[in-house]
Amino acid sequence: MDRPYSYIVPEHFWHLVRLGRRVVVPFGKRKLAGVIVEEGKEEDLKGYAAKEVIDVDMELPVLPAEILKLTKWIGQYYMCSWGEAARAALPPGSAAPSAGSRARTVTMVQLNPEAPLNPPTGNRQQAIMEQLRIWDAAERLPVPQVEVLAECGGSATTLQRLEALGYIELGVEVMDRSEGSMPSRDSQDKTIVLHEAQETSIAAINKQLDSNEFGCFLLHGVTGSGKTEVYLRALKHARDAGKTGIVLVPEISLTPQTVRRFRRRFGDDVAVLHSRMSLGERYDAWRGIGDGRYPIVIGPRSAILAPLKRPGLIIVDEEHEASYKQHDPAPRYNARDVAIVRAMNNGSTCILGSATPSLESLSNAQSGKYQLLSMPDRVPINGVPARLPKIQIVDLRNEKALFQKKEALSARLIEAIELRMERKEQTILLLNRRGFSPVMECTSCGWVPECPDCSVSLVYHKPLHHLRCHYCGRTDRVPNVCGSCSLPTMDYAGTGTQRLEEELQSKIPAVRQLRMDLDTTSGKGSHHTILDQFGLGMADVLLGTQMVAKGLDFEKVTLVGIIQAEAGLMLPDIRSEERSFQLLTQVAGRSGRANLEGEVIMQSRQPGHPIIQFAIRHDYAGFAKYALESRTTLGYPPAGRLVSITFSGPEDAKTRDLAERWRSCIDSRLKVVGRLGPSPAFVHKLKNRFRHQILLKVPLQVPASHVRSAIFAANKAIGALPNTYRLNVDVDPIGIV
Ligand code: ADP
Ligand code: ZN
Ligand code: ZN
């Protein structure tokens, strides 16, 4: 249904309607929320019984024309409807027809962090839980009850039942909030004297800002080189000229530390958006931004659609981060790329910052599309640049004893941790959990228990002594005997964060540690609590998954240990090497940030792997050359574009059939484009649905519009999909597994 619909505005609403305003309209038998995008003409209504607008929402800010244009572009480029894209530009919850002017309070639905692991029994209940998990992943929770019911059916009683069973939480929210007080600003600008590379960068950025024309910078600066200081100065310059600014930060590094730095400079000019805000807080922030009360907005990917008037400066920190891409639901947009388009539309300046730029952005800088700014050294202390940490390798192939005992921490690493404890310094330990999970295996035949619904290995959870599927949440008893050879030889393989925690405790009984992974951070704010505790020196070691690598800046951390550096390199994804290099570089950058020298100990079974070698030498340029060569040979981004099409449905053969039919439709229409598949997706079966995938490899010279119309034509040619079967299009997918 990707087209605007025409409605008649009754006379008593005439003074209220405006382009970009939200309205409630009848649609078939239902009432839906819509956004006014065009003024129609009388002729449009010929031979068409248009209905009347029911209500006009005066609570939400009007979407500026610029945002309407941007969401239209998003719909076209990412192949979703304009409506879906516009919805992403409204605060969550406002898609429900009754969330508007009348409702001062609404019942909100949130996932219960202690929800039972088994899915609920009822079909409707399951559908609701599934939808809530999707919204959760998209940072859209809590949502109003009405929106849940509109999407999944069911009644208020279904939700009350789910709450009684402990799956969800229902709460009543008041939609309006009074302003919390914010710390007053102080001008730290004076105390920090910019170093040379910062001066050069700022001069170029300010010049661009003054030109009032579009320009994009790639700020490539090693960790601790002072990128954030550059952002702050650029924002100051933009503000002094009366301009506004958006700062995008990956959700995970939107820490109180980060926010404080912006608040200290700009006080209550800053609106912070994040996923832990209540609906009321979000409405308020949104309205305040729309009214021009907050000229600076800082937030994760959805903040790129904030209704800020004429953003003069858009900053994307850690531009390489995968979390800027939305997977589900549509729009499957990449906020970094939308940032560039928004800046282009407004003649604004855009800064993409990273210590490990994505290959896409690097190649745009190499071709001159972006201006490259380099800050190759850390901030100097007493005139000498702080050194990047020394990286040592422990070759795990020489650690037979560890391997036999199924242990993970080498003697060298343990010694180094003890040394930090003596010196009252701190350690971060990274366990790259993906591909390195605590699964059970049969030591006789190698059999591994799998989830029958999802075809992935089940993971052992010690506190509850059961096996759990990390995709669908299904749980199973721990088997006594092997499911294949029936011998009683089941044992644990690999190491999870919990096992690592235990091993460390038994090897250094006096150690005080904090663990950070999905399990310890599921509660609201617990991620920040852990970081605060670590920052206050309440632990010697912070241990965890990728989360520990991002954006942390602790003075006392002088040691980073990487448990198995090659984990993650083997995933069947074109970006697995790039991801690994970024992760290793990022986490190594956590060490020795202040005036204490840092050390990194990398344990690996493949110390000679090129990616590990580049990481050890802090050699981004070498890595980029190596990776760009292989991407170019294969026609992968940035040497080509990808579009992934996923079919899913309850029956495997039927799903594959649909994919096959679609393939024959696309092949005749897109001769110049490479095609992979259809093939079963990496996770073939997910939540009892089978998934088949087609990947289009589009050469750069083929226009995107050509690919789009071919895809639309193929969709049309295979006709309406059977009930419950789905086709998802993902343009520029970020992970293809
Ligand atoms: P990055 O964002 O590149 O990792 P930051 O901007 O966080 O680096 O800078 C690292 C630390 O150095 C911060 O504590 C910051 O306040 C400080 N800093 C930045 N620039 C300077 C400078 N020119 N002189 C002294 N300290 C600085
Ligand atoms: Zn066996
Ligand atoms: Zn499963």
Coordinates of N, CA and C in Angstrom, one line a residue, residues 6 112 126 128-129 175 233 341 343 357 366 382 400 421 430 444 556 576 637 640 725:
S6 N -6.3 9.8 -0.3 CA -7.0 11.1 -0.3 C -8.1 11.1 0.7
N112 N 8.9 -7.8 30.3 CA 9.4 -8.1 31.6 C 10.8 -8.6 31.5
Q126 N 1.7 -15.7 21.8 CA 3.0 -15.8 21.2 C 3.3 -14.7 20.1
I128 N 2.1 -11.8 20.1 CA 2.3 -10.5 20.8 C 3.8 -10.5 21.3
M129 N 4.2 -11.6 21.9 CA 5.6 -11.6 22.4 C 6.6 -11.4 21.3
M175 N 1.3 11.6 29.6 CA 2.0 12.0 28.4 C 2.8 13.3 28.5
R233 N 33.9 21.5 19.6 CA 34.3 22.8 19.1 C 33.4 23.1 17.8
V341 N 22.5 12.2 3.5 CA 21.4 12.8 2.7 C 20.8 14.0 3.3
A343 N 22.1 16.0 5.4 CA 23.0 17.2 5.3 C 23.0 17.8 3.9
P357 N 37.5 3.6 10.3 CA 36.4 3.9 9.4 C 36.0 2.7 8.6
Q366 N 38.8 8.4 -0.3 CA 39.9 8.3 -1.3 C 39.5 8.8 -2.6
N382 N 52.1 16.6 28.3 CA 53.4 17.4 28.5 C 54.1 17.4 27.1
K400 N 48.9 -26.3 25.7 CA 48.2 -27.6 25.7 C 47.5 -27.8 27.0
M421 N 46.4 -5.5 39.9 CA 45.8 -5.4 41.2 C 46.7 -4.9 42.2
L430 N 38.0 -9.2 27.3 CA 37.0 -9.3 26.2 C 36.9 -10.8 25.8
S444 N 32.9 -38.1 22.6 CA 33.2 -39.3 21.8 C 33.0 -39.1 20.3
K556 N 42.1 4.3 34.8 CA 42.9 3.3 35.5 C 43.1 2.0 34.8
S576 N 33.1 -10.1 8.3 CA 33.6 -10.6 9.6 C 35.0 -10.2 9.9
P637 N 30.6 -4.5 -1.4 CA 30.8 -3.1 -1.0 C 32.2 -2.9 -0.5
G640 N 30.7 -2.5 -4.9 CA 29.4 -2.9 -5.5 C 28.4 -2.7 -4.4
Y725 N 3.3 -16.0 4.8 CA 4.6 -16.0 4.1 C 5.0 -14.5 3.9

